[in-house]
mmCIF file of C-alpha atoms in Angstrom:
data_model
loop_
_atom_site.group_PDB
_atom_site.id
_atom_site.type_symbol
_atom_site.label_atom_id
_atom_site.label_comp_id
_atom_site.label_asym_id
_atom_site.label_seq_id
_atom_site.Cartn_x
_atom_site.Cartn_y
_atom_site.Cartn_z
ATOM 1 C CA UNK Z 1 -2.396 -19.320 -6.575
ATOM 2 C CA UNK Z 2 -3.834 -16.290 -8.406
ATOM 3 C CA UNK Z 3 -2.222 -13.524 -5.854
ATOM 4 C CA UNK Z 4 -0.353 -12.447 -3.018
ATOM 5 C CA UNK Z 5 -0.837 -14.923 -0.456
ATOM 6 C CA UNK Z 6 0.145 -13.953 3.627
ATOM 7 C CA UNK Z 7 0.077 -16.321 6.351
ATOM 8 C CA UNK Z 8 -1.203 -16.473 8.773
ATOM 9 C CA UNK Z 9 -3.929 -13.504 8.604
ATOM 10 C CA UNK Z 10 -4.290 -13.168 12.712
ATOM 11 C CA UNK Z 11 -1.452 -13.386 15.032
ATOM 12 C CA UNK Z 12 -1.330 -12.820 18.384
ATOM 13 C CA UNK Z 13 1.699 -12.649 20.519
ATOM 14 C CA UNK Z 14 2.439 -11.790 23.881
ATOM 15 C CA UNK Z 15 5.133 -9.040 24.545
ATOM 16 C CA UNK Z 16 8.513 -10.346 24.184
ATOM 17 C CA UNK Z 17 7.835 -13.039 21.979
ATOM 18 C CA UNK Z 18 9.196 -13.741 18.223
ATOM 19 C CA UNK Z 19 6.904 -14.021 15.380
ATOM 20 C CA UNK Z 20 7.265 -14.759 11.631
ATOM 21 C CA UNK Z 21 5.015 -13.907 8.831
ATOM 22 C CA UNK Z 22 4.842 -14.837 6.107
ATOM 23 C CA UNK Z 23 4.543 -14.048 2.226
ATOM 24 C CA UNK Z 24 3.953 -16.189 -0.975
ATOM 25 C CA UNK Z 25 3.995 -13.842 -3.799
ATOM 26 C CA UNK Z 26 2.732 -14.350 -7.209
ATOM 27 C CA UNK Z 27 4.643 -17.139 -9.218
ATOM 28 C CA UNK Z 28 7.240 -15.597 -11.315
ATOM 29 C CA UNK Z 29 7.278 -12.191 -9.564
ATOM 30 C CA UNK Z 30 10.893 -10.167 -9.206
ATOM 31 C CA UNK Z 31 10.391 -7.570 -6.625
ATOM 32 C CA UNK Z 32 8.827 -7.921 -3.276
ATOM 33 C CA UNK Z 33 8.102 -5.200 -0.606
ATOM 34 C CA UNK Z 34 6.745 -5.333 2.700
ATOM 35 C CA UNK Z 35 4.762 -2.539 4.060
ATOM 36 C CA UNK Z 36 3.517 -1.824 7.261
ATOM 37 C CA UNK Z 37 -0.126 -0.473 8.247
ATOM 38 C CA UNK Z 38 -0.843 1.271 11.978
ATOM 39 C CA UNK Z 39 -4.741 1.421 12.366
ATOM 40 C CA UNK Z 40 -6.127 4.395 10.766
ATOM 41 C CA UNK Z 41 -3.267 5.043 8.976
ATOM 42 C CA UNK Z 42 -1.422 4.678 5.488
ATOM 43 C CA UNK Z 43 1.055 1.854 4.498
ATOM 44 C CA UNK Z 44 4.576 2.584 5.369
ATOM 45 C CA UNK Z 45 7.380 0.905 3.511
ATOM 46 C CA UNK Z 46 9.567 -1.882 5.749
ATOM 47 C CA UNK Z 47 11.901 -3.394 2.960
ATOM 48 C CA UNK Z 48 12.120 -4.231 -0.830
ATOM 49 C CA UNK Z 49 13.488 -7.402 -2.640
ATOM 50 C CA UNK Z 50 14.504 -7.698 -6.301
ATOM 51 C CA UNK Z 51 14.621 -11.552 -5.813
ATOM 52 C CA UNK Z 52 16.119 -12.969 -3.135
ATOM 53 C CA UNK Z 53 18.719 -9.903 -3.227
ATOM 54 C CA UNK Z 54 17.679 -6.950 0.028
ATOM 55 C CA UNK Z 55 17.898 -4.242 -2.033
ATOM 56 C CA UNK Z 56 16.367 -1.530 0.550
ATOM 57 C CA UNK Z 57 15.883 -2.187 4.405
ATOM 58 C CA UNK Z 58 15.532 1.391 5.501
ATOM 59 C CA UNK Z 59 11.922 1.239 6.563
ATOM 60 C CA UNK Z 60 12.428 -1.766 9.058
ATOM 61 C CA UNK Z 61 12.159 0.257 12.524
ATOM 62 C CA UNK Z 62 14.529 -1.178 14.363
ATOM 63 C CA UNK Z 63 16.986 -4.085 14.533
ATOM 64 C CA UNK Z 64 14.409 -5.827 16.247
ATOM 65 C CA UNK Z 65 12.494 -6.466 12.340
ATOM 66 C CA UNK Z 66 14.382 -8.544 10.199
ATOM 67 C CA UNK Z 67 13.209 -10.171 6.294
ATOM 68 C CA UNK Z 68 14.625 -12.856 3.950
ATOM 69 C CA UNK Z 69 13.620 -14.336 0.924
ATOM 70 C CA UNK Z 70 16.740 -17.053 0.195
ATOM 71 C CA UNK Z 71 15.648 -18.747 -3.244
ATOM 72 C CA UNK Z 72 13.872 -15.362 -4.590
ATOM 73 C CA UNK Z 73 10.011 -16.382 -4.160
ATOM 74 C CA UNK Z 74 8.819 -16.679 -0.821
ATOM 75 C CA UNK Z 75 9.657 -14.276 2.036
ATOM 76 C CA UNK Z 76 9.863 -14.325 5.957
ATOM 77 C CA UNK Z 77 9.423 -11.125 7.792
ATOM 78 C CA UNK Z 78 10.580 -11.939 11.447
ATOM 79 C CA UNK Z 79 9.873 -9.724 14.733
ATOM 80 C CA UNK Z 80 11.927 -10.310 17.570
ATOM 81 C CA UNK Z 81 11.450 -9.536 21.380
ATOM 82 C CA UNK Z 82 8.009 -7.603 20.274
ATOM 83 C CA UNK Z 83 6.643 -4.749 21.615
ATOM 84 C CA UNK Z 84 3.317 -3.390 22.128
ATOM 85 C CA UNK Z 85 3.895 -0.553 19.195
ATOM 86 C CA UNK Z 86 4.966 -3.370 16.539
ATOM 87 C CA UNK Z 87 0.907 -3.909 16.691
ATOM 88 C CA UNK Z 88 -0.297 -3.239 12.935
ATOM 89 C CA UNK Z 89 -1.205 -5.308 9.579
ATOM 90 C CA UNK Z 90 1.945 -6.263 8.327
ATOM 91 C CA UNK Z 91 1.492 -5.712 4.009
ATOM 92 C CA UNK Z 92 3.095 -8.326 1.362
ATOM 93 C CA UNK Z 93 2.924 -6.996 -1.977
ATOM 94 C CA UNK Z 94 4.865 -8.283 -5.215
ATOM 95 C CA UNK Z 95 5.345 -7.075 -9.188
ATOM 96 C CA UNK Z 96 6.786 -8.742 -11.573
ATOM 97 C CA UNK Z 97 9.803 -6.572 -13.018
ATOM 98 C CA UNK Z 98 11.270 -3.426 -11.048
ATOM 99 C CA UNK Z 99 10.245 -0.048 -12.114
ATOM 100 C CA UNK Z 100 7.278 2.312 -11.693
ATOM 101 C CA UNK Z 101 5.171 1.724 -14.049
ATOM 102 C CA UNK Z 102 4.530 -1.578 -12.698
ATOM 103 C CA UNK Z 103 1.704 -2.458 -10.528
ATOM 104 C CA UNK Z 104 2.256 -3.863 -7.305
ATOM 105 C CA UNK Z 105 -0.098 -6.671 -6.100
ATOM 106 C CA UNK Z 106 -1.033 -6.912 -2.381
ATOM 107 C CA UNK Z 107 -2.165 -9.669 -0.242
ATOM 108 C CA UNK Z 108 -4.887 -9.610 2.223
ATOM 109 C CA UNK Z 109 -1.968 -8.173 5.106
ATOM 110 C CA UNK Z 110 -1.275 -10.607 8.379
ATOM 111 C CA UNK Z 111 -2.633 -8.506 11.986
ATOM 112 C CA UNK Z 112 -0.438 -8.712 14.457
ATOM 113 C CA UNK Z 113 -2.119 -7.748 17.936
ATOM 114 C CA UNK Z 114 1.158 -7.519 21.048
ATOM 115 C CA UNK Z 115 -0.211 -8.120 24.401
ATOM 116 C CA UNK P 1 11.614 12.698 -0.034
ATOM 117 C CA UNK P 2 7.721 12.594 -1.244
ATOM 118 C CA UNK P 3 4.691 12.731 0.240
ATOM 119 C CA UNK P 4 1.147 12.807 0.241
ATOM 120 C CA UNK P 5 -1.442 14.133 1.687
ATOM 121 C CA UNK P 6 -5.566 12.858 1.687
ATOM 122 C CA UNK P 7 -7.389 15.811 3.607
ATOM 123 C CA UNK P 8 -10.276 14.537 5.760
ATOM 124 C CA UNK P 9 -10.487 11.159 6.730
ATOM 125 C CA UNK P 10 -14.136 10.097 6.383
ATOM 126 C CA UNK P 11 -15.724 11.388 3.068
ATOM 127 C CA UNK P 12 -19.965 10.487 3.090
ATOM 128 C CA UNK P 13 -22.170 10.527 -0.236
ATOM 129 C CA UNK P 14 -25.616 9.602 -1.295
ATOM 130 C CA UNK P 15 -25.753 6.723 -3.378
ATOM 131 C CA UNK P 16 -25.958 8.152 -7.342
ATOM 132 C CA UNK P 17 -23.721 11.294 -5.945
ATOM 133 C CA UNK P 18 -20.637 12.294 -7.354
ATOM 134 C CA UNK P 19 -17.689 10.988 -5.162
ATOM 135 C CA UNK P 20 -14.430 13.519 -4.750
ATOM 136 C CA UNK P 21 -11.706 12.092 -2.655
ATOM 137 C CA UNK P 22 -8.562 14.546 -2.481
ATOM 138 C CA UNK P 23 -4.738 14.336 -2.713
ATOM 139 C CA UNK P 24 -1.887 16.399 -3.235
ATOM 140 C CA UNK P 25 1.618 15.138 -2.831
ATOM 141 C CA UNK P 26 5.071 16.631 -2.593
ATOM 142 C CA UNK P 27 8.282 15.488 -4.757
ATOM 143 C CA UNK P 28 11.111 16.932 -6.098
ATOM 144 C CA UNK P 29 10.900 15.038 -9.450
ATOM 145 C CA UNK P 30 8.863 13.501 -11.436
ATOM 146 C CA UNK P 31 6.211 11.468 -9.805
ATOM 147 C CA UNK P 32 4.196 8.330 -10.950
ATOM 148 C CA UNK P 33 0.956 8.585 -9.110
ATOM 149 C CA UNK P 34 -1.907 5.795 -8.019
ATOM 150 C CA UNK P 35 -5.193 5.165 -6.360
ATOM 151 C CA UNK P 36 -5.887 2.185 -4.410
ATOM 152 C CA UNK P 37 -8.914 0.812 -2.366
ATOM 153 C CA UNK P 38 -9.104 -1.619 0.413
ATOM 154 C CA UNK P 39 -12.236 -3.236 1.292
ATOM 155 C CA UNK P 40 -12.475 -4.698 4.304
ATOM 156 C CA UNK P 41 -10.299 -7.681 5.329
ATOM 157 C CA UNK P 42 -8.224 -7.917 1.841
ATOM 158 C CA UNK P 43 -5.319 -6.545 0.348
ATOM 159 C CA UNK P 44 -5.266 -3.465 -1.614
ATOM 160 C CA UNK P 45 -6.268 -2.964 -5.449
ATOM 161 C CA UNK P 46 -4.925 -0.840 -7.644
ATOM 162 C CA UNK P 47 -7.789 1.647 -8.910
ATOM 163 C CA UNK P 48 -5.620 3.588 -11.442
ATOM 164 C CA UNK P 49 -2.340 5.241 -12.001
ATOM 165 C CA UNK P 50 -0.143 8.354 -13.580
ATOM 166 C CA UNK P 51 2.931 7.337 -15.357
ATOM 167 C CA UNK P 52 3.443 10.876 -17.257
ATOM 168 C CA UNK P 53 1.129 9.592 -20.423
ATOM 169 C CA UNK P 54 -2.052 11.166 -20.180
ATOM 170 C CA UNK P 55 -2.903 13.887 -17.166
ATOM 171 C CA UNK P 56 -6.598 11.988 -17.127
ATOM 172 C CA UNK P 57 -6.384 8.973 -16.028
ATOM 173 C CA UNK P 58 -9.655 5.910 -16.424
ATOM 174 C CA UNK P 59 -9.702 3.512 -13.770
ATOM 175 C CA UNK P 60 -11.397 0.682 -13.308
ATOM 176 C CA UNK P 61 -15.050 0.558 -11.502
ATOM 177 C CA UNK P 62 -15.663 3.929 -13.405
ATOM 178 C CA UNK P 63 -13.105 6.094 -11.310
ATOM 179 C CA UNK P 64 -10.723 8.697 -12.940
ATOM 180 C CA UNK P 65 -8.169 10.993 -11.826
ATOM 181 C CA UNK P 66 -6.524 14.071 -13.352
ATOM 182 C CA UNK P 67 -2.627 14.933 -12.475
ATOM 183 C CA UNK P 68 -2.569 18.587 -12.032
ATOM 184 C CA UNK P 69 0.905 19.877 -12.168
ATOM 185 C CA UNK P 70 0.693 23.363 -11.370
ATOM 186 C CA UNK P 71 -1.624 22.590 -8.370
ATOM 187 C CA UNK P 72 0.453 19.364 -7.474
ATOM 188 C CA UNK P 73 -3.019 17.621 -7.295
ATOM 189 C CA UNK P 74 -4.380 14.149 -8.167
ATOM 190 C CA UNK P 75 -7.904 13.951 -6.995
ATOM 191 C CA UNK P 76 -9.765 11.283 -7.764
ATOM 192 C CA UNK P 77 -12.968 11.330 -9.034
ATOM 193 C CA UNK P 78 -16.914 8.891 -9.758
ATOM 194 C CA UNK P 79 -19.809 10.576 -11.325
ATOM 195 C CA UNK P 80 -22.178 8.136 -9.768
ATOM 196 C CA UNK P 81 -21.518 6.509 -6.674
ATOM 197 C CA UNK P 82 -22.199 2.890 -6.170
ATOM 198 C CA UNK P 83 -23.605 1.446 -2.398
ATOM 199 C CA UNK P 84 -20.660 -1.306 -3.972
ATOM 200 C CA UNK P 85 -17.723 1.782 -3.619
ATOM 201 C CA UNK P 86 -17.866 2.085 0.138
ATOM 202 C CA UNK P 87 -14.059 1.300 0.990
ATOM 203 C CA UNK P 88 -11.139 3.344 1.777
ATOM 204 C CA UNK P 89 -9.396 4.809 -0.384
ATOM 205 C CA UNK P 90 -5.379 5.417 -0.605
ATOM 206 C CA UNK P 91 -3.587 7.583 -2.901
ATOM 207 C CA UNK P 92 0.059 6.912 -3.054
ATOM 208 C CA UNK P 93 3.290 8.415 -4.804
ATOM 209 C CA UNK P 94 6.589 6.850 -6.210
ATOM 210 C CA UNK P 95 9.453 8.468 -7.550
ATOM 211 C CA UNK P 96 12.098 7.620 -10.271
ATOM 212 C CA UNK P 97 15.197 7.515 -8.225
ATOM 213 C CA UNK P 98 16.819 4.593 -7.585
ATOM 214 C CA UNK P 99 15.682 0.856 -8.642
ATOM 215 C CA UNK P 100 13.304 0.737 -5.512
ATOM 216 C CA UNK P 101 9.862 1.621 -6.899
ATOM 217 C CA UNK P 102 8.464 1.426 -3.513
ATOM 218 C CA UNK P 103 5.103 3.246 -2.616
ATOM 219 C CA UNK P 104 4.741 6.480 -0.098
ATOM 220 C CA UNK P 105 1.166 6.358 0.954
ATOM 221 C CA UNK P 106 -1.447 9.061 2.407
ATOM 222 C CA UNK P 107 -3.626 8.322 5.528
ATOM 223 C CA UNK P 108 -6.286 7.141 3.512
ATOM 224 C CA UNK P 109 -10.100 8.192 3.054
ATOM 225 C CA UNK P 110 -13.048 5.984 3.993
ATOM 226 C CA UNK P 111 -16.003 6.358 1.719
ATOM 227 C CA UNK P 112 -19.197 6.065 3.038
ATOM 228 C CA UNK P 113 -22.570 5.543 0.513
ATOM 229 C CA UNK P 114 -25.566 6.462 1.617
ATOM 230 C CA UNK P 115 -29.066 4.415 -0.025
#
């Protein structure tokens, strides 16, 4: 596809469940971050991937969040045992070499609603 | 660590108005700077960015932003507001440390245009 695609866009799970989301970045694409976005508020970073290596996990909130991305393209971001404040759009973006200068495509975000 | 802060979060202007949305971060080195905007329901775009080039930056849609050193501002600015640039609006910092290039985001401003 042209972008960032996130699957599926709505998800809602009752408290204590598990739920995976997940990302298809754009073809080619090194890095891969996931972001997370509390209503009315700004993206926070989760995690980062330079392929299918975890280079930075320190945003994940607790040991309840886990993300993989085993052959370097696509990527899983898992929630276990969820709790009402995990409630947010969960943000998939991807560039295609590391550094700053590089632009960092989003997808359209999955919302995930915790009964 | 950086940060950033967007002061207000609801900004309203009359369609043909200029549009001033404000930020001002905090870092400790050398930032790289960017604008995004979310419509509603899709991911975010990249408007513009500061990479330590130019201090005026042209975006795309007719937005620009000036990196103001002294005043640790990056305010983004439209001459002419469009009914078409009602979205919000996130302005973001990333810093040179480390190969993680992730993104520290503000709260966001949503920009209302009146006919």
């Amino acid at each position: 596809g042209a972008g960032v695609s996130q699957s599926p866009r709505y998800k809602v799970a009752k408290r204590g469940q598990d739920v995976a989301l997940r990302c298809d970045p754009i073809s080619g694409h090194v890095s891969l971050f996931w972001y997370q976005q509390a209503l009315g508020q700004g993206p926070e970073f989760l995690t980062y991937f330079q392929n299918e290596a975890q280079l930075d996990k320190s945003g994940l909130p607790s040991d309840r969040f886990f993300a993989e991305r085993p052959e370097g393209s696509v990527s899983t971001l898992k929630i276990q045992r969820t709790q009402q404040e995990d409630s947010a759009v969960y943000l998939c973006a991807s560039s295609l070499v590391e550094g700053h200068n590089n632009e960092q495509f989003f997808g359209p975000g999955t919302r995930l609603t915790v009964l | 660590a950086q940060s950033v802060t967007q002061l207000g979060s609801h900004v309203s202007v009359s369609e043909g108005a200029l549009v001033l949305l404000r930020c001002n971060y905090s870092s400790s080195v050398p930032p790289y700077l960017f604008w995004y905007v979310q419509y509603p329901n899709q991911g975010l775009q990249l408007l513009l960015k500061y990479t330590s080039a130019a201090t005026l930056v042209k975006g795309i849609n007719g937005f620009e932003a000036e990196f103001k050193k002294s005043e640790t501002s990056f305010h983004l600015t439209k001459p002419s507001a469009h009914m078409s640039d009602a979205a919000e609006y996130f302005c973001a910092v990333s810093v040179s440390t480390g190969a993680n290039s992730k993104l520290t985001f503000g709260k966001g401003i949503t920009l209302s245009v009146r006919p």
